[in-house]
PDB file of C-alpha atoms in Angstrom:
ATOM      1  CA  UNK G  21     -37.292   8.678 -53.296  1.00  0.00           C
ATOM      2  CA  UNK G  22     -36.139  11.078 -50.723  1.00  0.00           C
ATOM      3  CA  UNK G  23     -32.841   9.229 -49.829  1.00  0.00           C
ATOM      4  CA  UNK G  24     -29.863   9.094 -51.860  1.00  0.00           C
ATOM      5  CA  UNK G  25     -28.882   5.755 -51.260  1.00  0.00           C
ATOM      6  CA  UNK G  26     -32.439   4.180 -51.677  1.00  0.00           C
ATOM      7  CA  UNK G  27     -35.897   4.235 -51.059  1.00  0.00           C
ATOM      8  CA  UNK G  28     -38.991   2.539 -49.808  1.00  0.00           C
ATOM      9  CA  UNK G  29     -40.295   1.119 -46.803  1.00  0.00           C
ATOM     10  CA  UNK G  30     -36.616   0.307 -45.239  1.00  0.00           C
ATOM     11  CA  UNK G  31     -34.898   3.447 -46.020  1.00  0.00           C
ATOM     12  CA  UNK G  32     -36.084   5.051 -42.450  1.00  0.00           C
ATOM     13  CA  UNK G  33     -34.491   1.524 -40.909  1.00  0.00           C
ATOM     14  CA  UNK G  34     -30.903   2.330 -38.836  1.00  0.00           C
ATOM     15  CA  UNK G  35     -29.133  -0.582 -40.487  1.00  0.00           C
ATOM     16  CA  UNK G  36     -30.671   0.448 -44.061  1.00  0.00           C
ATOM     17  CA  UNK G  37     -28.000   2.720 -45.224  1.00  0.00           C
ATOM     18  CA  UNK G  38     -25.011   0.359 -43.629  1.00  0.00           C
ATOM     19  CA  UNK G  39     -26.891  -2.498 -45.776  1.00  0.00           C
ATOM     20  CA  UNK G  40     -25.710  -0.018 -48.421  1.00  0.00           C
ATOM     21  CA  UNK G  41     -23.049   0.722 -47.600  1.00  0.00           C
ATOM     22  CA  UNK G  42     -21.719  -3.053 -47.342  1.00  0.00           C
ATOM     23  CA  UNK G  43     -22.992  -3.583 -51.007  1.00  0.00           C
ATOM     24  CA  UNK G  44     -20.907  -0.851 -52.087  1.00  0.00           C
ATOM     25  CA  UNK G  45     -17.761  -2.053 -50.326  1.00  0.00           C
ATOM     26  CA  UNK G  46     -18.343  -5.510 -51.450  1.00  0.00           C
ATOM     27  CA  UNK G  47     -18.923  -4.048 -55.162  1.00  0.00           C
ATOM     28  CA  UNK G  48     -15.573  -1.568 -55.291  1.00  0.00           C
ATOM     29  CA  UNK G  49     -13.541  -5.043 -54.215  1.00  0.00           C
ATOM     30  CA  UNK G  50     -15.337  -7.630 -57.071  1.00  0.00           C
ATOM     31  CA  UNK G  51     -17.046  -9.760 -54.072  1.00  0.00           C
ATOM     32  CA  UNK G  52     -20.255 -11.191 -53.498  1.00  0.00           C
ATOM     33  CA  UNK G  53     -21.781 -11.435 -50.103  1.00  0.00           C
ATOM     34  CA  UNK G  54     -24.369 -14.059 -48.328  1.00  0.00           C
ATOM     35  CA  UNK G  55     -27.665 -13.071 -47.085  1.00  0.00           C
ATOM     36  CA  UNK G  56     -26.739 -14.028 -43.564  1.00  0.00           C
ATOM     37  CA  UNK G  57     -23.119 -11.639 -43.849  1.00  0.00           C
ATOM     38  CA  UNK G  58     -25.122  -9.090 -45.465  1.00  0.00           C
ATOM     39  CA  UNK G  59     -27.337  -9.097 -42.459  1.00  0.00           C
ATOM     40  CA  UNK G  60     -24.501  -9.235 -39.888  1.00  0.00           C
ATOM     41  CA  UNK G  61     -22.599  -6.344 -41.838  1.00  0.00           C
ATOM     42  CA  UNK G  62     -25.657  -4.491 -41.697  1.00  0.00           C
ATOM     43  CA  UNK G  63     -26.488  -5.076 -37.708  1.00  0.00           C
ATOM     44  CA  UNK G  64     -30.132  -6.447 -38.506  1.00  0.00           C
ATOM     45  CA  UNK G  65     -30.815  -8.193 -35.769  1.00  0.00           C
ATOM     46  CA  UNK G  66     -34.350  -9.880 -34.776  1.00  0.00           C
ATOM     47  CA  UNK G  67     -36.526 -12.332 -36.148  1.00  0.00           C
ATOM     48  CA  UNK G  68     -37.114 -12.477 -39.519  1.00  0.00           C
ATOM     49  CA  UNK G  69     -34.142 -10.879 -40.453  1.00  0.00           C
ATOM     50  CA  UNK G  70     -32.895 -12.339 -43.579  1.00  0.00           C
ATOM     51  CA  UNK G  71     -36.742 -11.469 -44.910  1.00  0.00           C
ATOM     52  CA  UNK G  72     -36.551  -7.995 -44.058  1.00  0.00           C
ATOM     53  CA  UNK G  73     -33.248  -7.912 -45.849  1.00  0.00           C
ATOM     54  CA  UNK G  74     -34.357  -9.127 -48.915  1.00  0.00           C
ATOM     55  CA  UNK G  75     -37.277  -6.875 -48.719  1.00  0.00           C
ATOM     56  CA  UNK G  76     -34.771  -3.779 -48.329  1.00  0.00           C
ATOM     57  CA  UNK G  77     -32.943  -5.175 -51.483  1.00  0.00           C
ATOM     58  CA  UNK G  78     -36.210  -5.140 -53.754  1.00  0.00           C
ATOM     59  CA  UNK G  79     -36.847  -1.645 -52.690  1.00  0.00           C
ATOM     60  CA  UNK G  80     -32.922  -1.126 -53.773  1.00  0.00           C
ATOM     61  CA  UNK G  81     -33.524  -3.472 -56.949  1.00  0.00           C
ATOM     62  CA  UNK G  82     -36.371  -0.846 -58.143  1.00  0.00           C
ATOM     63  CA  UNK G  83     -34.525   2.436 -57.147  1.00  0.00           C
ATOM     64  CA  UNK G  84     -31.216   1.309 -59.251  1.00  0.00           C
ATOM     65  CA  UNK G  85     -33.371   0.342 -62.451  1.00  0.00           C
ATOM     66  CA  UNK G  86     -35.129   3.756 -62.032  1.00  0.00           C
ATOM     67  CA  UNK G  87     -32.342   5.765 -62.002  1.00  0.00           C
ATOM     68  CA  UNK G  88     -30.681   3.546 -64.566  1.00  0.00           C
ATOM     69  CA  UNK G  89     -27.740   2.093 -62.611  1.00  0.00           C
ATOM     70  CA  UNK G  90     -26.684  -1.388 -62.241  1.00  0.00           C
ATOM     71  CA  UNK G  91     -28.236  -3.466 -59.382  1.00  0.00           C
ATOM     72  CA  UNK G  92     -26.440  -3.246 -55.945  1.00  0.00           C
ATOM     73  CA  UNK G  93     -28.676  -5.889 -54.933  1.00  0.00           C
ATOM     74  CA  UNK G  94     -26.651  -8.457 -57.392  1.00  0.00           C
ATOM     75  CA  UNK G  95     -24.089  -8.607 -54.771  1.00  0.00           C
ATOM     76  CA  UNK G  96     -25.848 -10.371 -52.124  1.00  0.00           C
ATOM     77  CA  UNK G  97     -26.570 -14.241 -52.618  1.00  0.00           C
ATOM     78  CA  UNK G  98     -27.427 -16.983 -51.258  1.00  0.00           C
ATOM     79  CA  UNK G  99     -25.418 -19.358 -49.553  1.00  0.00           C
ATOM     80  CA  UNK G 100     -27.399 -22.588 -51.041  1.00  0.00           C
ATOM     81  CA  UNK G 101     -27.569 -21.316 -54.763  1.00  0.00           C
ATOM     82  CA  UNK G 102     -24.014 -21.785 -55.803  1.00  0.00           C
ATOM     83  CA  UNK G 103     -23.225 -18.059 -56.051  1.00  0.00           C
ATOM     84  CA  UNK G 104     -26.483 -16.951 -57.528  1.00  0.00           C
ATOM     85  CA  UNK G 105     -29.015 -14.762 -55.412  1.00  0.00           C
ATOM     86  CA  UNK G 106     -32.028 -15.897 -54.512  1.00  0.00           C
ATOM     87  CA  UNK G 107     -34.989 -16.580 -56.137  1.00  0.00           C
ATOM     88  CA  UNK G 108     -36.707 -13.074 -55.471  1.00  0.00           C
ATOM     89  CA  UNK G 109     -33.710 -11.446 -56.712  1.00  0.00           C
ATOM     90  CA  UNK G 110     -34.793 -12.687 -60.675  1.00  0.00           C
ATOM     91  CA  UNK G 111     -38.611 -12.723 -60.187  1.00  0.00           C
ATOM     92  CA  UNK G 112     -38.550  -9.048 -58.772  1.00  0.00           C
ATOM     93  CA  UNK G 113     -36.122  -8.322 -61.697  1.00  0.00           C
ATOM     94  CA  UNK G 114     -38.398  -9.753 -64.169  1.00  0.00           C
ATOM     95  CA  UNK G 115     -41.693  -7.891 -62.402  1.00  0.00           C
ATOM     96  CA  UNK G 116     -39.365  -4.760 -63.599  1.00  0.00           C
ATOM     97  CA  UNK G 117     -39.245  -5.724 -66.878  1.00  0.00           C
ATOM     98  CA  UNK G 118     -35.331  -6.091 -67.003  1.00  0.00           C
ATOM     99  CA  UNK G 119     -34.915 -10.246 -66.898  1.00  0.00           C
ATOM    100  CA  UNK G 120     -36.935 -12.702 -68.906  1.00  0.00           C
ATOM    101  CA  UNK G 121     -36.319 -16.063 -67.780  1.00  0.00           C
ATOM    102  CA  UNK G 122     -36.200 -19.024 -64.791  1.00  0.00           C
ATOM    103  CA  UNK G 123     -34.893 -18.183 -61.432  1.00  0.00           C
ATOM    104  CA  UNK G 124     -31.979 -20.649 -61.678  1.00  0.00           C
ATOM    105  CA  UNK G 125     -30.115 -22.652 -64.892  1.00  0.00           C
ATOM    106  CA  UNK G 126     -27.455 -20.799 -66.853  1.00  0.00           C
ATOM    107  CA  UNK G 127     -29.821 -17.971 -67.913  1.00  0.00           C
ATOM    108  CA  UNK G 128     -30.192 -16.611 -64.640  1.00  0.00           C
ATOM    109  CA  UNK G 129     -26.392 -17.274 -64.352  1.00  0.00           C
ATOM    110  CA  UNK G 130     -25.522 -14.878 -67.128  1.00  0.00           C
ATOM    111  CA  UNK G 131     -28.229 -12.670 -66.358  1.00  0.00           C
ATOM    112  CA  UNK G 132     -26.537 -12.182 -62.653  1.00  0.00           C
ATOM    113  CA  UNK G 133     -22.454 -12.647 -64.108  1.00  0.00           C
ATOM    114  CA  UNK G 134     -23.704  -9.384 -66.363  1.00  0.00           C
ATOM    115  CA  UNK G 135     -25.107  -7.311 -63.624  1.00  0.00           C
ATOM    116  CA  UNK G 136     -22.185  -8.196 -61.403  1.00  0.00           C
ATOM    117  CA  UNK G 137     -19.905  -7.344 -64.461  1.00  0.00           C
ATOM    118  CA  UNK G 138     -21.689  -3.856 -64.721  1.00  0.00           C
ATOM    119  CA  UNK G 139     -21.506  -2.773 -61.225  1.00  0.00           C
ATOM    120  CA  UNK G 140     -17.695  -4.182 -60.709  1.00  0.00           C
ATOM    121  CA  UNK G 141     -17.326  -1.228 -63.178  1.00  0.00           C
ATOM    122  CA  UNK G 142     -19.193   1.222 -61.779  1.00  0.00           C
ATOM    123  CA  UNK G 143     -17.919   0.900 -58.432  1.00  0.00           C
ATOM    124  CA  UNK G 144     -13.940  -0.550 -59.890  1.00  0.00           C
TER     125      UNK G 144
END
């Protein structure tokens, strides 16, 4: 965990830290972002983009619960999920040990609504 911002097999990527920093931005103003605006914030261009990005988020998903800090990651979501992340987002969250539950339904709702709420207030 060399890098302040993040770690793991992204962190040495260009766009990793604007990916970042566009979380951050998106947090201190109470927004959510889409994969695909995340992406285009972040200049990833190429195929396969929107997987590498969600890739770069799990390695940002496990450096946040290390360190103890709400999940940057809960900002980005997907455009077909009616404001909720993907599916990854709660199955790499419950590989961590910090969600117990289905990947959509109002669980995962209030599961992602209290990890928003937590880093609206760290970043507010």
């Amino acid at each position: 965990m060399s890098d302040a911002h993040g770690a793991g097999r992204h962190n040495h990527e260009p766009w990793f830290s604007r990916m970042i920093d566009a979380l951050e931005e998106q947090a201190r103003a109470q927004r959510t972002i889409t994969y695909a605006e995340l992406a285009e914030a972040a200049g990833i261009t190429g195929p396969h983009r929107i997987h590498r990005l969600t890739e770069a988020l799990e390695d940002l998903t496990t450096r946040d619960h290390r360190i103890s800090q709400p999940l940057r990651s809960a900002v980005a979501i997907s455009k077909a999920r009616d404001g909720l992340p993907g599916p990854g987002f709660f199955q790499h969250c419950a590989g961590l040990g910090l969600y117990f539950g289905p990947d959509h339904g109002p669980q995962a709702e209030t599961f992602h609504r209290l990890e928003l709420n937590r880093l609206f207030v760290r970043y507010g």
